[in-house]
Amino acid sequence: MSADAFSLQSLIRIETAADPAFVFDGTLFSRVEFSAKVEQTAAWLAAQGIGKGDVVAVWLVNRVEWLALLFAAARLGAVVAAVNTRYRSAEVAHLLRVSGAKLMVVEAAFRSIDFAAILAGITKDEVPALQRLAVVGADAIPAHWPCVRFDAFEKSYPPAQDDADLPVLLYTTSGTTKGPKLVAHSQRTLATHAASVARALQLDHRRHSLLAMLPFCGTFGIGFAAFQPGWRELAVEAEARGMKLFGLYGSSEVQALFSIGRTGDAFADRIEGGGWPMSPDAQVRVRDVETGELAPQGVSGEIEISAPSRFLGYFNNPAATHEAITADGFFRTGDIGRLRGDGSFVYETRAGDAMRLGGFLVAPGEIEDELKSCTGVADAQVVAVDLRGQARCVAFVIPAGDPPRQEALTAHLRERLAGYKVPARIYVVDAFPVTDSANGVKIQRARLRAMAMERIAAE
């Protein structure tokens, strides 16, 4: 089969597919119209000096320009770095720096988000590769960089060529250091997974449409993901109302909707995270974290995955890629689970300390580093707790001199981080609870979570 069959363009070339292909804010776009916009956008990117291997950061809400930029980048062999619209200056700067983006396409304005003000918090030295901004909806915005207007749809140019195995899209995922890593996917990994999901869920392109309510800037799935407190109670309530929920599993590295439960499963099994892989070519195994050997069915260990939807690697981070991939090509997920023995598996918990906040996986170190950059903070630790049925984070700080004011710390974090990462409480302590281990002194994060809940209960 030719590489062209695995391109993003192949997804809109299905002759029997229903039209319109997309509807944005009530405006209909046929496949022919969208294809024309892709070609126009590819030519526009080329005119901006974007070519094979170059990175374009896309900081837009869900609009036709977002998808046109992705498909157009694929035509040129360029890469799209998806920027979450909830990001603030520290997060945007990290993504731009790590990706090496030359161009960023940005909204002029959207609701209460002041894109220009957020960009004002980033210095040119922080993101040396960024050359210019392209603004959708205006000629320019106040910024340190030259601005051009995104006017791609006003011109028409000849088509470019595809390479289905080059990086084309970067997702952000939780990192163990200050900021998230960038997960690189190709047209082949995206297109083959889309086809696998359609077959597994028996979606018919002549009859079914997708309502994309969640932002394009992340990798999301449709279903019931069991990572928030109270999910079992939610499933029971939904079942009582005649709404069947299905547990599923996915990650940026193997994409959302990697697996899902089946209709014939018993209720308790159907709602568990995990299920059956969408692709018949996917393989799931579990490795005993103590012995390092593959675990038999029913024994918990780290989940490892080999699949056509597996990422290419972490962009500009070969060391992290090497650590995440086994010698025989399986992705080490960092998640704990077990095999059922019937081809399905169960996701149980995250092996590390990453927190699920606002639907996103967040490394505590990202928030801790921002707190430690504040005047009056010597050290910081952040843990996740269940606060009135929602996962929120709580911070503990050790002061450097006079204790810092919580209001000042919170205000700083709101300027630098997305709202869902801002701690619900910040407590000042003299020291963190620690324990000695074979690898040195370790923070007792479980004890910190207990302390957080005790203090919240006392309030």
Coordinates of C-alpha atoms in Angstrom, one line a residue:
M1 CA 0.0 0.0 0.0
S2 CA 1.4 3.4 -0.9
A3 CA 2.4 6.0 1.7
D4 CA -0.3 8.3 0.3
A5 CA -3.0 5.9 1.7
F6 CA -1.8 6.8 5.2
S7 CA -1.7 10.6 4.7
L8 CA -4.1 13.0 6.4
Q9 CA -5.4 13.9 3.0
S10 CA -6.6 10.4 2.5
L11 CA -9.2 10.9 5.2
I12 CA -11.0 13.5 3.1
R13 CA -10.7 11.8 -0.2
I14 CA -13.3 9.1 0.5
E15 CA -15.6 9.6 -2.5
T16 CA -18.7 8.1 -0.7
A17 CA -18.2 10.3 2.4
A18 CA -21.1 12.6 3.3
D19 CA -20.7 16.3 2.7
P20 CA -20.3 18.8 4.3
A21 CA -17.0 17.5 5.8
F22 CA -16.9 20.2 8.5
V23 CA -19.3 22.6 10.2
F24 CA -17.7 25.5 12.2
D25 CA -20.0 27.9 14.0
G26 CA -22.8 27.1 11.5
T27 CA -20.6 27.5 8.4
L28 CA -20.5 24.4 6.2
F29 CA -17.3 23.3 4.4
S30 CA -17.5 20.6 1.8
R31 CA -14.6 18.2 1.2
V32 CA -13.7 20.1 -2.0
E33 CA -13.8 23.5 -0.2
F34 CA -11.7 22.2 2.7
S35 CA -9.2 20.7 0.3
A36 CA -8.9 24.1 -1.4
K37 CA -8.3 25.8 1.9
V38 CA -5.6 23.3 2.7
E39 CA -3.8 24.0 -0.6
Q40 CA -4.1 27.7 0.0
T41 CA -2.7 27.4 3.5
A42 CA 0.2 25.2 2.4
A43 CA 1.2 27.9 -0.1
W44 CA 0.8 30.6 2.5
L45 CA 3.1 28.7 4.9
A46 CA 5.7 28.3 2.2
A47 CA 5.5 32.0 1.6
Q48 CA 6.3 32.5 5.3
G49 CA 9.5 30.4 4.8
I50 CA 8.0 27.3 6.3
G51 CA 9.3 24.1 4.8
K52 CA 10.2 20.5 5.6
G53 CA 11.0 20.0 9.3
D54 CA 10.0 23.5 10.4
V55 CA 7.7 23.8 13.3
V56 CA 4.6 26.0 13.4
A57 CA 2.9 26.7 16.8
V58 CA -0.9 26.9 16.5
W59 CA -2.5 28.8 19.4
L60 CA -6.1 28.9 18.2
V61 CA -9.6 27.9 19.3
N62 CA -11.5 25.3 17.3
R63 CA -11.8 26.8 13.9
V64 CA -11.3 25.8 10.2
E65 CA -7.9 27.5 10.2
W66 CA -6.6 25.1 12.8
L67 CA -7.4 22.0 10.7
A68 CA -6.3 23.7 7.5
L69 CA -2.9 24.4 9.1
L70 CA -2.5 20.8 10.2
F71 CA -3.3 19.4 6.8
A72 CA -1.2 22.1 5.1
A73 CA 1.8 21.4 7.3
A74 CA 1.5 17.8 6.3
R75 CA 1.7 18.8 2.6
L76 CA 5.0 20.6 3.3
G77 CA 6.6 18.1 5.6
A78 CA 6.3 20.7 8.4
V79 CA 5.2 20.1 12.0
V80 CA 2.3 21.7 14.0
A81 CA 2.9 22.2 17.7
A82 CA -0.5 22.4 19.4
V83 CA -0.7 25.2 22.0
N84 CA -3.5 24.8 24.7
T85 CA -5.6 28.0 24.8
R86 CA -5.6 27.7 28.6
Y87 CA -1.8 28.1 28.7
R88 CA -0.2 31.1 30.2
S89 CA 3.3 32.7 29.6
A90 CA 5.5 30.1 31.3
E91 CA 3.8 27.2 29.5
V92 CA 3.7 28.9 26.1
A93 CA 7.4 29.9 26.4
H94 CA 8.3 26.3 27.3
L95 CA 6.5 24.8 24.3
L96 CA 8.0 27.4 21.9
R97 CA 11.5 26.8 23.2
V98 CA 11.4 23.0 23.2
S99 CA 9.7 22.8 19.8
G100 CA 11.9 25.4 18.2
A101 CA 8.8 26.9 16.4
K102 CA 9.7 29.5 13.8
L103 CA 6.1 30.8 13.4
M104 CA 3.1 31.0 15.7
V105 CA -0.4 31.4 14.5
V106 CA -2.4 33.1 17.2
E107 CA -5.9 34.5 17.9
A108 CA -6.4 38.2 18.0
A109 CA -8.8 37.7 20.9
F110 CA -11.2 35.1 22.3
R111 CA -13.5 35.8 25.2
S112 CA -11.5 36.7 28.3
I113 CA -8.1 35.4 26.9
D114 CA -5.7 38.3 26.3
F115 CA -3.2 36.6 24.0
A116 CA -1.1 39.8 23.6
A117 CA -0.8 40.2 27.4
I118 CA 0.3 36.6 27.8
L119 CA 2.9 37.0 25.0
A120 CA 4.1 40.2 26.8
G121 CA 5.2 37.9 29.6
I122 CA 7.6 36.1 27.3
T123 CA 11.0 37.6 26.3
K124 CA 12.6 37.1 22.9
D125 CA 15.6 35.5 24.7
E126 CA 13.3 32.7 26.0
V127 CA 12.2 31.6 22.5
P128 CA 15.1 32.5 20.2
A129 CA 13.8 30.4 17.2
L130 CA 10.4 32.3 17.0
Q131 CA 10.6 34.7 14.0
R132 CA 7.1 36.1 13.7
L133 CA 3.5 35.8 14.6
A134 CA 0.5 35.3 12.3
V135 CA -2.7 36.8 13.6
V136 CA -6.1 35.4 12.8
G137 CA -8.8 38.1 12.9
A138 CA -6.5 41.2 12.9
D139 CA -3.5 42.6 11.1
A140 CA -1.4 42.5 14.3
I141 CA -1.3 42.4 18.0
P142 CA 1.1 44.1 20.4
A143 CA 4.1 41.8 20.6
H144 CA 7.9 41.5 20.7
W145 CA 7.9 39.8 17.3
P146 CA 6.9 41.0 13.8
C147 CA 3.2 40.2 13.0
V148 CA 1.6 39.3 9.7
R149 CA -2.1 38.7 9.1
F150 CA -3.2 35.1 8.4
D151 CA -4.7 35.7 5.0
A152 CA -4.1 32.2 3.5
F153 CA -7.7 31.8 2.3
E154 CA -7.4 34.8 0.0
K155 CA -4.9 33.2 -2.4
S156 CA -4.5 30.0 -4.5
Y157 CA -1.3 28.1 -5.2
P158 CA -0.3 24.7 -6.7
P159 CA -0.3 21.7 -4.4
A160 CA 2.8 20.4 -2.5
Q161 CA 3.7 16.7 -1.7
D162 CA 3.1 14.5 1.3
D163 CA 5.5 12.4 3.4
A164 CA 3.4 10.2 5.6
D165 CA 6.2 9.2 8.0
L166 CA 7.6 12.6 8.9
P167 CA 6.5 14.3 12.2
V168 CA 3.4 16.4 11.6
L169 CA 1.8 17.1 15.0
L170 CA 3.2 17.7 18.5
Y171 CA 1.1 17.0 21.6
T172 CA 2.1 18.2 25.0
T173 CA 2.3 15.6 27.8
S174 CA 3.3 15.6 31.4
G175 CA 7.0 15.8 32.1
T176 CA 9.1 15.0 35.1
T177 CA 10.8 18.4 35.0
K178 CA 9.6 22.0 34.7
G179 CA 7.5 21.6 31.6
P180 CA 5.8 19.0 29.5
K181 CA 7.4 16.9 26.8
L182 CA 6.3 17.1 23.1
V183 CA 4.9 13.9 21.7
A184 CA 5.5 13.7 17.9
H185 CA 3.0 11.9 15.6
S186 CA 3.2 11.3 11.9
Q187 CA 0.4 11.3 9.3
R188 CA 0.6 7.5 9.3
T189 CA 0.1 7.1 13.1
L190 CA -2.8 9.6 13.0
A191 CA -4.6 8.3 9.9
T192 CA -4.3 4.6 10.7
H193 CA -5.6 5.1 14.2
A194 CA -8.5 7.1 12.9
A195 CA -9.4 4.2 10.6
S196 CA -9.0 1.7 13.4
V197 CA -11.3 3.7 15.7
A198 CA -13.9 4.0 13.0
R199 CA -13.9 0.2 12.3
A200 CA -13.9 -0.7 16.0
L201 CA -16.8 1.6 16.8
Q202 CA -18.6 0.7 13.5
L203 CA -18.7 4.3 12.4
D204 CA -20.0 4.7 8.9
H205 CA -18.8 7.8 7.0
R206 CA -22.1 7.9 5.1
R207 CA -24.2 8.2 8.2
H208 CA -22.1 9.4 11.2
S209 CA -20.7 12.8 12.1
L210 CA -18.4 13.8 15.0
L211 CA -19.3 16.7 17.3
A212 CA -15.9 18.1 18.4
M213 CA -16.7 19.9 21.7
L214 CA -13.2 19.6 23.2
P215 CA -10.2 21.6 21.9
F216 CA -8.0 20.5 19.0
C217 CA -4.9 21.5 21.1
G218 CA -4.9 18.2 23.0
T219 CA -5.5 14.5 22.3
F220 CA -9.0 13.6 23.6
G221 CA -11.4 10.7 23.1
I222 CA -15.1 10.2 23.4
G223 CA -16.2 7.9 26.2
F224 CA -15.8 7.5 29.9
A225 CA -12.2 7.9 31.2
A226 CA -11.8 6.7 34.8
F227 CA -9.3 9.1 36.2
Q228 CA -11.4 11.5 38.2
P229 CA -12.7 11.0 41.7
G230 CA -16.3 9.7 41.9
W231 CA -16.3 8.0 38.5
R232 CA -17.8 4.8 39.8
E233 CA -20.7 6.7 41.3
L234 CA -21.2 8.6 38.0
A235 CA -21.3 5.3 36.1
V236 CA -23.9 3.8 38.5
E237 CA -26.1 6.9 38.2
A238 CA -25.8 6.9 34.4
E239 CA -26.7 3.2 34.2
A240 CA -29.8 3.9 36.3
R241 CA -30.8 6.5 33.7
G242 CA -30.4 4.1 30.9
M243 CA -27.1 5.5 29.7
K244 CA -24.3 2.9 29.2
L245 CA -20.8 4.2 29.9
F246 CA -17.7 2.4 28.7
G247 CA -14.3 2.6 30.3
L248 CA -11.4 3.4 27.9
Y249 CA -7.7 4.1 27.8
G250 CA -5.3 6.3 25.8
S251 CA -2.4 8.6 26.1
S252 CA -0.7 11.2 23.9
E253 CA 1.9 8.5 23.0
V254 CA -0.6 6.0 21.7
Q255 CA -3.4 8.5 21.1
A256 CA -6.8 8.8 22.7
L257 CA -9.3 6.0 22.4
F258 CA -6.5 3.4 22.2
S259 CA -8.9 0.9 23.8
I260 CA -12.5 0.6 25.1
G261 CA -14.8 -1.7 26.9
R262 CA -17.4 -3.8 25.0
T263 CA -21.2 -3.8 25.2
G264 CA -21.3 -7.5 26.3
D265 CA -19.1 -6.9 29.3
A266 CA -20.6 -7.1 32.8
F267 CA -21.2 -3.6 34.2
A268 CA -18.3 -3.7 36.6
D269 CA -15.9 -4.7 33.8
R270 CA -17.3 -2.4 31.2
I271 CA -16.7 0.8 33.3
E272 CA -13.1 -0.1 34.2
G273 CA -10.4 1.9 32.3
G274 CA -8.7 -0.3 29.7
G275 CA -10.7 -2.7 27.5
W276 CA -9.9 -4.0 24.0
P277 CA -7.5 -2.2 21.7
M278 CA -9.1 -0.5 18.7
S279 CA -6.5 -1.8 16.3
P280 CA -6.2 -5.6 15.8
D281 CA -2.5 -5.0 15.3
A282 CA -2.0 -3.5 18.7
Q283 CA -0.3 -5.5 21.5
V284 CA -0.6 -5.0 25.2
R285 CA 1.6 -6.6 27.8
V286 CA 2.3 -6.1 31.5
R287 CA 5.7 -6.2 33.1
D288 CA 6.3 -6.9 36.8
V289 CA 7.8 -3.8 38.3
E290 CA 9.8 -5.7 40.9
T291 CA 11.2 -8.7 38.9
G292 CA 11.3 -7.0 35.4
E293 CA 9.7 -10.1 33.9
L294 CA 6.5 -10.1 31.9
A295 CA 3.6 -10.7 34.2
P296 CA 0.9 -13.3 33.7
Q297 CA -2.8 -12.4 33.4
G298 CA -4.3 -11.1 36.6
V299 CA -0.9 -9.8 38.0
S300 CA -0.5 -6.0 38.1
G301 CA 2.5 -4.3 36.6
E302 CA 3.5 -1.6 34.2
I303 CA 1.5 -1.6 30.9
E304 CA 3.6 -1.7 27.7
I305 CA 2.1 -1.1 24.3
S306 CA 3.0 -1.7 20.7
A307 CA 0.6 -0.3 18.1
P308 CA 0.3 1.4 14.8
S309 CA -0.8 4.5 16.7
R310 CA 2.4 4.6 18.7
F311 CA 4.2 8.0 18.6
L312 CA 7.5 8.6 16.8
G313 CA 9.2 9.8 19.9
Y314 CA 9.6 12.9 22.1
F315 CA 10.4 15.9 19.9
N316 CA 14.0 17.1 20.3
N317 CA 14.4 14.7 23.3
P318 CA 16.2 11.5 22.2
A319 CA 17.1 10.6 25.8
A320 CA 13.5 10.6 26.9
T321 CA 12.5 8.7 23.8
H322 CA 15.1 6.0 24.5
E323 CA 13.9 5.6 28.0
A324 CA 10.3 5.3 27.0
I325 CA 10.7 2.6 24.3
T326 CA 11.8 -1.0 24.9
A327 CA 14.4 -2.7 22.8
D328 CA 11.6 -4.5 20.9
G329 CA 9.5 -1.3 20.2
F330 CA 6.9 -1.3 23.1
F331 CA 6.0 2.0 24.7
R332 CA 6.5 2.0 28.5
T333 CA 3.3 3.8 29.6
G334 CA 4.2 4.4 33.3
D335 CA 0.7 3.1 34.1
I336 CA -0.2 0.2 36.3
G337 CA -2.7 -2.5 35.1
R338 CA -3.3 -6.1 34.5
L339 CA -4.3 -8.5 31.7
R340 CA -7.6 -10.2 31.8
G341 CA -6.7 -13.1 29.6
D342 CA -9.4 -12.5 27.0
G343 CA -7.5 -9.9 24.9
S344 CA -8.5 -7.0 27.1
F345 CA -6.7 -5.3 30.0
V346 CA -7.5 -3.1 33.0
Y347 CA -5.9 0.2 33.8
E348 CA -5.5 0.6 37.6
T349 CA -3.4 3.7 38.4
R350 CA -0.5 5.9 37.4
A351 CA 2.9 4.6 38.4
G352 CA 4.3 8.0 39.1
D353 CA 3.1 11.0 40.9
A354 CA 1.6 12.8 37.9
M355 CA -1.7 14.5 38.7
R356 CA -4.9 14.6 36.6
L357 CA -6.2 18.2 36.8
G358 CA -8.9 19.7 34.7
G359 CA -8.8 16.7 32.4
F360 CA -5.0 17.1 31.8
L361 CA -2.1 15.1 33.2
V362 CA 0.2 17.5 35.1
A363 CA 3.6 16.9 36.6
P364 CA 3.8 18.3 40.2
G365 CA 7.3 19.7 39.4
E366 CA 5.9 22.1 36.8
I367 CA 3.9 23.9 39.6
E368 CA 6.5 23.4 42.2
D369 CA 9.2 25.1 40.1
E370 CA 6.9 28.1 39.6
L371 CA 6.3 28.4 43.4
K372 CA 10.1 28.0 44.1
S373 CA 10.7 31.0 41.7
C374 CA 8.6 33.2 44.0
T375 CA 10.3 35.5 46.5
G376 CA 10.1 34.0 50.0
V377 CA 9.7 30.4 49.0
A378 CA 12.6 28.0 49.7
D379 CA 11.0 24.8 48.6
A380 CA 7.6 23.5 47.5
Q381 CA 5.7 20.3 47.0
V382 CA 2.3 19.8 45.3
V383 CA -0.2 16.9 45.6
A384 CA -3.6 16.2 44.2
V385 CA -6.6 15.8 46.4
D386 CA -10.4 15.2 46.0
L387 CA -12.0 18.5 46.8
R388 CA -15.8 18.4 46.7
G389 CA -15.7 15.7 44.0
Q390 CA -13.1 17.4 41.9
A391 CA -9.4 16.7 41.5
R392 CA -7.5 19.8 42.7
C393 CA -3.9 20.4 43.8
V394 CA -2.7 21.6 47.1
A395 CA 0.7 23.1 47.7
F396 CA 3.0 23.0 50.7
V397 CA 5.8 25.6 50.8
I398 CA 8.8 26.0 53.1
P399 CA 9.5 29.8 53.6
A400 CA 12.8 31.5 53.1
G401 CA 12.6 34.1 55.8
D402 CA 9.2 35.7 56.4
P403 CA 6.3 33.4 55.3
P404 CA 5.0 34.5 51.9
R405 CA 1.4 35.6 51.5
Q406 CA -0.9 33.0 49.9
E407 CA -2.6 35.7 47.9
A408 CA 0.6 36.9 46.3
L409 CA 1.7 33.3 45.5
T410 CA -1.7 32.5 43.9
A411 CA -1.7 35.8 41.9
H412 CA 1.8 34.9 40.5
L413 CA 0.7 31.4 39.5
R414 CA -2.5 32.7 37.8
E415 CA -0.3 34.9 35.6
R416 CA 2.1 32.1 34.7
L417 CA 0.0 28.9 34.6
A418 CA -3.4 27.6 33.4
G419 CA -6.1 28.0 35.9
Y420 CA -6.6 24.3 36.6
K421 CA -2.9 24.1 37.8
V422 CA -3.3 26.8 40.4
P423 CA -3.5 25.2 43.9
A424 CA -6.8 25.4 45.7
R425 CA -4.8 25.8 49.0
I426 CA -1.2 26.8 49.8
Y427 CA 0.1 25.9 53.2
V428 CA 3.3 27.0 54.9
V429 CA 5.2 24.3 56.7
D430 CA 8.6 24.1 58.4
A431 CA 9.6 20.8 56.7
F432 CA 8.2 18.1 54.5
P433 CA 7.5 14.6 55.8
V434 CA 10.3 12.3 54.5
T435 CA 11.5 8.7 54.7
D436 CA 14.8 7.0 54.1
S437 CA 15.0 4.6 51.2
A438 CA 17.6 2.7 49.3
N439 CA 17.8 5.6 46.9
G440 CA 18.1 8.3 49.5
V441 CA 15.6 10.5 51.3
K442 CA 12.1 10.6 49.7
I443 CA 9.2 13.0 50.2
Q444 CA 6.2 11.1 51.7
R445 CA 3.6 12.4 49.1
A446 CA 0.9 10.1 50.6
R447 CA 1.5 11.8 54.0
L448 CA 1.3 15.3 52.3
R449 CA -2.1 14.3 50.7
A450 CA -3.3 13.2 54.1
M451 CA -2.1 16.5 55.7
A452 CA -3.9 18.5 52.9
M453 CA -7.2 16.7 53.5
E454 CA -6.9 17.1 57.3
R455 CA -6.3 20.8 57.0
I456 CA -9.2 21.2 54.5
A457 CA -11.5 19.3 56.8
A458 CA -10.5 21.5 59.7
E459 CA -11.5 24.6 57.7

